[in-house]
Tab-separated table of N, CA and C in Angstrom:
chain	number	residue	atom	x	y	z
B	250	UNK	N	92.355	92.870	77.027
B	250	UNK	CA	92.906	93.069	78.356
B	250	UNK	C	93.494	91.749	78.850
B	251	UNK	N	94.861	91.810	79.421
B	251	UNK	CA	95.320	90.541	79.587
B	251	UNK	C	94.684	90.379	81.258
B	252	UNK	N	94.908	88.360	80.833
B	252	UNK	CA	94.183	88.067	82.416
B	252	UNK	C	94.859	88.470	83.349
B	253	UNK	N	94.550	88.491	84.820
B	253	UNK	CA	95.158	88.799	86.234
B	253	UNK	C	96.335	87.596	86.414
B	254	UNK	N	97.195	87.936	86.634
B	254	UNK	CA	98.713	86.699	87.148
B	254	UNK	C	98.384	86.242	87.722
B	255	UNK	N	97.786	87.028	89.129
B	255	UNK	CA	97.528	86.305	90.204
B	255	UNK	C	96.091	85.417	90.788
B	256	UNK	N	96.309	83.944	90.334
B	256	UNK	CA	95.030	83.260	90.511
B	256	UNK	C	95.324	82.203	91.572
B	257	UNK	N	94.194	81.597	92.134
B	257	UNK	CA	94.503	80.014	93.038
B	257	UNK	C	95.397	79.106	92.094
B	258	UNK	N	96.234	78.362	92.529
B	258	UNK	CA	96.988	77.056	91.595
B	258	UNK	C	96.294	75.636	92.781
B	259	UNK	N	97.025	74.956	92.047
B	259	UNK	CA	96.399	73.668	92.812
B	259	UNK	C	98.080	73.433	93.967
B	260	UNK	N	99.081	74.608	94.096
B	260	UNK	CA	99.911	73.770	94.183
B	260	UNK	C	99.579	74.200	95.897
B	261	UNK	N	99.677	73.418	96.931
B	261	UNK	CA	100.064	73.145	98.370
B	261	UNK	C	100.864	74.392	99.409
B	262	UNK	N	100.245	74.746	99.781
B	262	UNK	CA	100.783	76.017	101.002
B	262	UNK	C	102.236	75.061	101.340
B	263	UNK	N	101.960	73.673	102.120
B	263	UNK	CA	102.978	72.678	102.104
B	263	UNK	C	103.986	72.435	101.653
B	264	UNK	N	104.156	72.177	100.318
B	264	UNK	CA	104.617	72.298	99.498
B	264	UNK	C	105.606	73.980	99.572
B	265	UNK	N	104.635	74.727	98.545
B	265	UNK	CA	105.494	76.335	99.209
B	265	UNK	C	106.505	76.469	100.505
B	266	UNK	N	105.880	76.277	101.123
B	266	UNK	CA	106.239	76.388	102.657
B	266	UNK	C	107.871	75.666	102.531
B	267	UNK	N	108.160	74.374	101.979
B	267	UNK	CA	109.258	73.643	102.101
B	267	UNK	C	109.871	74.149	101.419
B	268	UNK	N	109.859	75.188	100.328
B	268	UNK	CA	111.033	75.561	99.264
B	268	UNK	C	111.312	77.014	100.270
B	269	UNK	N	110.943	77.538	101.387
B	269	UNK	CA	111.591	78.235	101.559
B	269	UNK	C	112.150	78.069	102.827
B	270	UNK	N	112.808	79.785	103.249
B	270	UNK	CA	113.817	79.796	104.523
B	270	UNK	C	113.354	79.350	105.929
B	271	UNK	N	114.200	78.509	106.388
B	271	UNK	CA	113.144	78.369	107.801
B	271	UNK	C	112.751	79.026	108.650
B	272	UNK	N	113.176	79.893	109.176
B	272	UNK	CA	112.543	81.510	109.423
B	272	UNK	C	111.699	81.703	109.239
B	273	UNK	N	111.142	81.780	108.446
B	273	UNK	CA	110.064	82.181	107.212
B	273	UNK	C	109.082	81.403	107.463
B	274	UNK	N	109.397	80.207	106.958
B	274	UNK	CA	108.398	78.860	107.233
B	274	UNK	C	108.098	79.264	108.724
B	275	UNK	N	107.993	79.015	110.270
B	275	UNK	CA	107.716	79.632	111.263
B	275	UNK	C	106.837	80.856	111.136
B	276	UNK	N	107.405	81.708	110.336
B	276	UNK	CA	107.050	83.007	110.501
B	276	UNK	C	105.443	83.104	109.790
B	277	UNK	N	105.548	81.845	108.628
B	277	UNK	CA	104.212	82.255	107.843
B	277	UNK	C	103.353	81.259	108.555
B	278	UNK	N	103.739	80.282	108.993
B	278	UNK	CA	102.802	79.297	110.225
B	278	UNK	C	102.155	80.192	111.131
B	279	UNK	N	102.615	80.990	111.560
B	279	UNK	CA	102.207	82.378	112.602
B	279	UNK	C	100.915	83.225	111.538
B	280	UNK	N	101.164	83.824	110.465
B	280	UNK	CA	100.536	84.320	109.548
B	280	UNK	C	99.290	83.473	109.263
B	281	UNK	N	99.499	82.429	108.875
B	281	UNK	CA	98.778	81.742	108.311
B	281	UNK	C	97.758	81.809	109.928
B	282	UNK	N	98.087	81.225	110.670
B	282	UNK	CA	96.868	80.793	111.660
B	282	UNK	C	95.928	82.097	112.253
B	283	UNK	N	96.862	83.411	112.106
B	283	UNK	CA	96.069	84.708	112.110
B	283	UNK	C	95.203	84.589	111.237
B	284	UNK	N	95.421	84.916	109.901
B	284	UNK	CA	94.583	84.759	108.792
B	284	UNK	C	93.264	83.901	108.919
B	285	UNK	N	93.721	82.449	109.166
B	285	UNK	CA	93.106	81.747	109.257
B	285	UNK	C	91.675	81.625	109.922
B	286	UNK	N	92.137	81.860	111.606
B	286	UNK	CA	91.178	82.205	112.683
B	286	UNK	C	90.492	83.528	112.227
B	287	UNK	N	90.887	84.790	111.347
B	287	UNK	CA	90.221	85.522	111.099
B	287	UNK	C	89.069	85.321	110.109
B	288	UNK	N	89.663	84.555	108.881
B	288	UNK	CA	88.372	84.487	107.538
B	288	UNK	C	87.851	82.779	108.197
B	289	UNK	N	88.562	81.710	108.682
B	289	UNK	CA	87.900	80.340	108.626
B	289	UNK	C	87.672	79.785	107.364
B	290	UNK	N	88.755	80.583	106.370
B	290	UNK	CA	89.317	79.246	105.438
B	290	UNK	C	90.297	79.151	105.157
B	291	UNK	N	90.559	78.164	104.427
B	291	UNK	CA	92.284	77.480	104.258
B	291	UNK	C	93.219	78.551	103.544
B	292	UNK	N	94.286	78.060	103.718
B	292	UNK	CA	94.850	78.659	103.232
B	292	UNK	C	95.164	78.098	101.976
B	293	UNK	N	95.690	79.084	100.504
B	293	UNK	CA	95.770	78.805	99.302
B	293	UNK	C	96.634	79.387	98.657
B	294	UNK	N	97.507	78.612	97.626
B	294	UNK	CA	98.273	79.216	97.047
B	294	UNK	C	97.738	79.982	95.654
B	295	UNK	N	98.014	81.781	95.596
B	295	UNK	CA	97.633	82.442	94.163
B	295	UNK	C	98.906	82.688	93.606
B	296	UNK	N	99.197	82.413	93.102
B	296	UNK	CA	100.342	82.766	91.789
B	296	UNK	C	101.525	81.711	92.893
B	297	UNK	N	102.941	81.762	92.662
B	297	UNK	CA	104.059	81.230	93.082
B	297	UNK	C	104.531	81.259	93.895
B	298	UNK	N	103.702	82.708	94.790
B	298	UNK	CA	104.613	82.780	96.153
B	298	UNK	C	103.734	83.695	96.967
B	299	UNK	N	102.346	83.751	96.748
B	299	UNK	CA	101.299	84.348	98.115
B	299	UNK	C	100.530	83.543	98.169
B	300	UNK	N	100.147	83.770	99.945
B	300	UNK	CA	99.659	82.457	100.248
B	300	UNK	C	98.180	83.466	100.532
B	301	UNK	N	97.242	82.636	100.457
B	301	UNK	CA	95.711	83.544	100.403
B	301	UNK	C	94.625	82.905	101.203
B	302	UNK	N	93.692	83.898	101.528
B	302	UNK	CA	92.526	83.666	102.453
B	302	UNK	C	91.153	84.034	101.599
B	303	UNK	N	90.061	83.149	101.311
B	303	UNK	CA	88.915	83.349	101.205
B	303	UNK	C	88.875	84.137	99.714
B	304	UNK	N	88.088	84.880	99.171
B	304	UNK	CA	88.366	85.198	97.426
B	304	UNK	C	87.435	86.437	97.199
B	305	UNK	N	87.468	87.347	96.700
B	305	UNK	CA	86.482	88.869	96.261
B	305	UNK	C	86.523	89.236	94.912
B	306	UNK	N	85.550	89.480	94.182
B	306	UNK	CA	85.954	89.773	92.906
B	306	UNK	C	85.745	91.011	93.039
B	307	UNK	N	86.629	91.802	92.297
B	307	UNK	CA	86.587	93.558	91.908
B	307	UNK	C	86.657	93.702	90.600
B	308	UNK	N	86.732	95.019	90.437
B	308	UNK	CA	86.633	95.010	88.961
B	308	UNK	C	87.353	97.133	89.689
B	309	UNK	N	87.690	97.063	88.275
B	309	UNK	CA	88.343	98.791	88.493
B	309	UNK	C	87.866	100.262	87.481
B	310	UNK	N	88.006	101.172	88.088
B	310	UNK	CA	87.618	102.042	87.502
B	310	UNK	C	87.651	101.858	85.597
B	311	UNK	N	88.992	101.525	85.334
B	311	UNK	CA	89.133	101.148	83.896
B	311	UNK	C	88.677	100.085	83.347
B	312	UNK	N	88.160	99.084	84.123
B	312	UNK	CA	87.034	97.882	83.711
B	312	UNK	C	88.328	96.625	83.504
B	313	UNK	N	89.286	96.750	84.189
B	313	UNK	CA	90.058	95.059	84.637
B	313	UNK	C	89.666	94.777	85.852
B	314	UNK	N	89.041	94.052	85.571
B	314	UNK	CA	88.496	93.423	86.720
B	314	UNK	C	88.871	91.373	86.776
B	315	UNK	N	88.382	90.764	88.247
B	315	UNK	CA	89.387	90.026	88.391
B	315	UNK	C	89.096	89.267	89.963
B	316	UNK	N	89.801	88.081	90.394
B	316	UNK	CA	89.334	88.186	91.856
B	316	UNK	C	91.008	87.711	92.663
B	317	UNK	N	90.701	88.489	93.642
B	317	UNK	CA	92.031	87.885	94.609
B	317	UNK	C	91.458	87.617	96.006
B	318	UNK	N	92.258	87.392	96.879
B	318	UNK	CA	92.504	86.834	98.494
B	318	UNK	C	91.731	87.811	99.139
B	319	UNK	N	91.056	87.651	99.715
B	319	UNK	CA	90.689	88.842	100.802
B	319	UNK	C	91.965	89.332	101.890
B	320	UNK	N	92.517	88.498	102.326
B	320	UNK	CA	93.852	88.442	103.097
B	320	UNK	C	94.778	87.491	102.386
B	321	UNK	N	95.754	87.712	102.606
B	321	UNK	CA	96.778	87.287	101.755
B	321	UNK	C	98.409	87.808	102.446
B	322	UNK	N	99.239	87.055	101.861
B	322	UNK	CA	100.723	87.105	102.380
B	322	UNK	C	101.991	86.842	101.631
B	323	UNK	N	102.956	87.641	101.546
B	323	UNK	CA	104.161	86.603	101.402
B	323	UNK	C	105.177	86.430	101.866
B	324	UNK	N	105.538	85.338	102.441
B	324	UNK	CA	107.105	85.284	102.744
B	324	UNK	C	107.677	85.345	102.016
B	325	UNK	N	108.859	86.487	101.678
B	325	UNK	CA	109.787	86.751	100.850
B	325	UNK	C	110.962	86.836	102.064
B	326	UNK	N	112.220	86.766	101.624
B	326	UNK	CA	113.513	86.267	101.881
B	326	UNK	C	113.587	87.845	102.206
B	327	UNK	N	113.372	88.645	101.799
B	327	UNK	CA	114.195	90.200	102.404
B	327	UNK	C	112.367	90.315	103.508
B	328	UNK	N	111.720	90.107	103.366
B	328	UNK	CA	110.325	90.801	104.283
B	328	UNK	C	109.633	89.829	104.160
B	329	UNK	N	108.162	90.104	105.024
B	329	UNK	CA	107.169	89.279	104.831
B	329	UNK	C	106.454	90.232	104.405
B	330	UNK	N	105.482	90.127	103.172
B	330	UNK	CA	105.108	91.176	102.367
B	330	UNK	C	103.158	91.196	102.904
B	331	UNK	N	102.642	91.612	103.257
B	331	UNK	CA	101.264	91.630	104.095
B	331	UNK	C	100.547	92.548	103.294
B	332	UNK	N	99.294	92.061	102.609
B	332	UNK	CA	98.962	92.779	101.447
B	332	UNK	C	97.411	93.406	101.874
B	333	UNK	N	96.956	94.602	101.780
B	333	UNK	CA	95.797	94.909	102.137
B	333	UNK	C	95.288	95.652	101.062
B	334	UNK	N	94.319	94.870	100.637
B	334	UNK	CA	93.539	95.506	99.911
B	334	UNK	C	92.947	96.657	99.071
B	335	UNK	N	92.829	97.355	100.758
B	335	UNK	CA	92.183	99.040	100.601
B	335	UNK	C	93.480	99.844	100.505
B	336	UNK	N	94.206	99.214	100.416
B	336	UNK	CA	95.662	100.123	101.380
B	336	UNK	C	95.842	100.832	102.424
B	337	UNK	N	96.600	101.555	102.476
B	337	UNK	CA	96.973	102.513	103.829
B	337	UNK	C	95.940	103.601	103.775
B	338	UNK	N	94.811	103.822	103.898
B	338	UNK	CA	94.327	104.645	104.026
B	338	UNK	C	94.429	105.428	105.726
B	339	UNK	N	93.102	106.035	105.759
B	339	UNK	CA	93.206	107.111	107.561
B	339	UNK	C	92.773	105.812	108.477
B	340	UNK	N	92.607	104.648	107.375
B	340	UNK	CA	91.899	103.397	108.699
B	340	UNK	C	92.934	102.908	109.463
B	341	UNK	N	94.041	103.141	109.294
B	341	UNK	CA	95.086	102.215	109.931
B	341	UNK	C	96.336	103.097	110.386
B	342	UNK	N	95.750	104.824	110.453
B	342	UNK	CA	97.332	105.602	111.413
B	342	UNK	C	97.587	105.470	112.422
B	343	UNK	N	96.203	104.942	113.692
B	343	UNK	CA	96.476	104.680	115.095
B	343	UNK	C	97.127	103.149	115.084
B	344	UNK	N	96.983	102.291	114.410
B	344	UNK	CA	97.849	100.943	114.118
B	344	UNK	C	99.187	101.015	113.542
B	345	UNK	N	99.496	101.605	112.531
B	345	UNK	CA	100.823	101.765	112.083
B	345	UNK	C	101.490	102.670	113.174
B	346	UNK	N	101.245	103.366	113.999
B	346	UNK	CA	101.956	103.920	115.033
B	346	UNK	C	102.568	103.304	116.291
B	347	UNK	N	101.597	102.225	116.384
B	347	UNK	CA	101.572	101.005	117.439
B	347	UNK	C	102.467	99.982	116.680
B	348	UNK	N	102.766	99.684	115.507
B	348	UNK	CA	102.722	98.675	114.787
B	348	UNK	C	104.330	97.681	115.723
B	349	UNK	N	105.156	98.542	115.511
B	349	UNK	CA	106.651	98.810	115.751
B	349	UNK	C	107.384	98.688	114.147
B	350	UNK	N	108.267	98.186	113.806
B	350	UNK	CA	109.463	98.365	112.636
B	350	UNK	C	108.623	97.803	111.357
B	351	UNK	N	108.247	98.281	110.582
B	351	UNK	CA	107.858	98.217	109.622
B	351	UNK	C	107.907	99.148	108.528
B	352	UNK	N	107.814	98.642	106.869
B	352	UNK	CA	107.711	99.761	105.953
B	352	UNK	C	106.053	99.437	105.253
B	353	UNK	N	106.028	100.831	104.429
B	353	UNK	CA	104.556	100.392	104.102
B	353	UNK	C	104.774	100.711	102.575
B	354	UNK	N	104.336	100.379	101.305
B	354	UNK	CA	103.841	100.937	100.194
B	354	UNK	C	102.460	100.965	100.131
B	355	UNK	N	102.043	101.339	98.951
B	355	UNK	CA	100.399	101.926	98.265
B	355	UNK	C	99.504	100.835	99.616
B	356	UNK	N	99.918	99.628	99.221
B	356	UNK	CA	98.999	98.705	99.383
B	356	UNK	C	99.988	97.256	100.616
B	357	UNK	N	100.717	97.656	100.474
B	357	UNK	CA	101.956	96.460	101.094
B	357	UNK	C	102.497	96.708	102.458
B	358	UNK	N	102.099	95.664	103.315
B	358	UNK	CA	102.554	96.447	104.571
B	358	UNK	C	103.849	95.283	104.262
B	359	UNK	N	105.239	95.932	104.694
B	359	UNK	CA	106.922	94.923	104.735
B	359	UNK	C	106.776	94.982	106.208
B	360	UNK	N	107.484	93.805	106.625
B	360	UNK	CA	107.809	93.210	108.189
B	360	UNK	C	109.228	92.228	107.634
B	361	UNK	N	110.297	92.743	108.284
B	361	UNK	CA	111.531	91.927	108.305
B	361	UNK	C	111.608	91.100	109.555
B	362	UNK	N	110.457	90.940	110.425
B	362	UNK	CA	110.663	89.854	111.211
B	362	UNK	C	109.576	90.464	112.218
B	363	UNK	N	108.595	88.774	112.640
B	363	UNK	CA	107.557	89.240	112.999
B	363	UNK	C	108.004	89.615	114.582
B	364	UNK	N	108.978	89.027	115.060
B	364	UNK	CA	109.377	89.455	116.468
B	364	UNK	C	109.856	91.141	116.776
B	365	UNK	N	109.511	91.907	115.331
B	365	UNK	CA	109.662	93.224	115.548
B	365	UNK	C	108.109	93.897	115.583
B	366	UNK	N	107.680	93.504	115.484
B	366	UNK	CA	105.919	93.873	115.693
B	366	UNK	C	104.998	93.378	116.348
B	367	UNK	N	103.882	94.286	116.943
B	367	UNK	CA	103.505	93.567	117.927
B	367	UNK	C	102.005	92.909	117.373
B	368	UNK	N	102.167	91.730	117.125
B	368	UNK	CA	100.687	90.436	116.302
B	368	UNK	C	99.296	91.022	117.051
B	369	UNK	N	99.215	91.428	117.628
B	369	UNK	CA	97.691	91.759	118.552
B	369	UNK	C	97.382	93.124	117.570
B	370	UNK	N	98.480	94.105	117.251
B	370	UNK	CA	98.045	95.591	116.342
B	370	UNK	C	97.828	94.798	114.644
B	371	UNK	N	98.788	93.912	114.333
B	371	UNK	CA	98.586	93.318	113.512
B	371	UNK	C	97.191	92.968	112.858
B	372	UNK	N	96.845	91.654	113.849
B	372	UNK	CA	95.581	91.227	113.823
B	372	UNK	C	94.584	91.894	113.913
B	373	UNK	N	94.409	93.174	114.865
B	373	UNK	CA	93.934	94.134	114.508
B	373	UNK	C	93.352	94.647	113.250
B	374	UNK	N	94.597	94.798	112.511
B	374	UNK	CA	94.539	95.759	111.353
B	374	UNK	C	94.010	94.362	110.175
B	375	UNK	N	94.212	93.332	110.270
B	375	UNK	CA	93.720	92.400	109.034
B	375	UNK	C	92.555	91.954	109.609
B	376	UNK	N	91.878	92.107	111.294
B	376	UNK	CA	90.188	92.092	111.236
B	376	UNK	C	89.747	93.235	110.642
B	377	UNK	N	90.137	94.794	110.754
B	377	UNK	CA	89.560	95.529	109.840
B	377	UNK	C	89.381	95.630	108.340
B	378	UNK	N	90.982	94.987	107.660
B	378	UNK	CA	90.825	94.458	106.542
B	378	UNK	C	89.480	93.682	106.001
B	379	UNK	N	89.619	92.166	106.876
B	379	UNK	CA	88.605	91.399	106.250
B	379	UNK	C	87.093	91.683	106.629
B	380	UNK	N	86.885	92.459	107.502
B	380	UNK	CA	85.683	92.927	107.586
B	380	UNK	C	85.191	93.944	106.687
B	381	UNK	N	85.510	94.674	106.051
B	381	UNK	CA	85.431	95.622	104.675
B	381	UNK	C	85.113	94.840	103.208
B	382	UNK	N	85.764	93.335	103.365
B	382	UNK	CA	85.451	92.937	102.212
B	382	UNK	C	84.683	91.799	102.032
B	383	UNK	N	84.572	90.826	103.457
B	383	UNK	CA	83.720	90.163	103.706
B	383	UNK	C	82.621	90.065	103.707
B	384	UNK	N	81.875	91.522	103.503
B	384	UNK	CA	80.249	92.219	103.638
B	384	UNK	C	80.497	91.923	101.874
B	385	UNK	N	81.289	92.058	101.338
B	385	UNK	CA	81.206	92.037	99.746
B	385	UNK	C	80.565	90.346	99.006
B	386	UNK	N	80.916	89.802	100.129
B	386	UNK	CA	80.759	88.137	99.613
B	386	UNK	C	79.954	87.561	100.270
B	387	UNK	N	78.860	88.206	101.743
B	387	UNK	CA	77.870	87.548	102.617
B	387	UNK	C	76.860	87.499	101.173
């Protein structure tokens, strides 16, 4: 079974942060300090371009197992890509209704700009996140 792509690197949120759009940079400064104030640890770079909060190991029905971010992000140039865990399940229809302009996949919430959503439903929805997986690592 090949390893997981996505691991901590040693390389600098900082760093990251300067190779991209300035938009963006702003936008994940905003992200980041949500995140932040939610788990109370740093932020970290896993693979090349998500920036991550705090760490969970899982493992899956088929036995790849592995650990990622409890919260996690990316600024990408078309969206900011907001990654949850559990995915979209029934925990988050009264939030995605509130949310304002957003798309969602399995697991990926997209935001083309955080001034289209409102950060309080947001934050919301990534304290319910990290509280689901945080009981995994007390």
């Amino acid at each position: 079974m090949s390893d997981n792509k996505t691991q901590p690197t040693n390389i600098s949120v900082e760093t990251f942060l300067a190779s991209i759009d300035g938009r963006r940079v702003a936008e994940a400064k905003i992200i980041i300090d949500i995140m932040n104030r939610i788990t109370g640890k740093p932020a970290v770079m896993w693979g090349p371009s998500i920036i991550g909060f705090g760490s969970v190991h899982y493992t899956y029905d088929s036995g790849r197992e592995g650990d990622m971010p409890i919260l996690a992000f990316s600024p990408r140039k078309t969206a900011l890509t907001i990654y949850f865990m559990e995915g979209f399940s029934e925990r988050y229809v009264d939030e995605l209704q509130r949310l304002g302009t957003h798309k969602i996949s399995k697991a990926c919430l997209y935001v083309s700009k955080l001034s289209n959503i409102d950060l309080d439903v947001l934050t919301d929805m990534l304290e319910k996140s990290y509280h689901v997986y945080s009981k995994e690592i007390a």
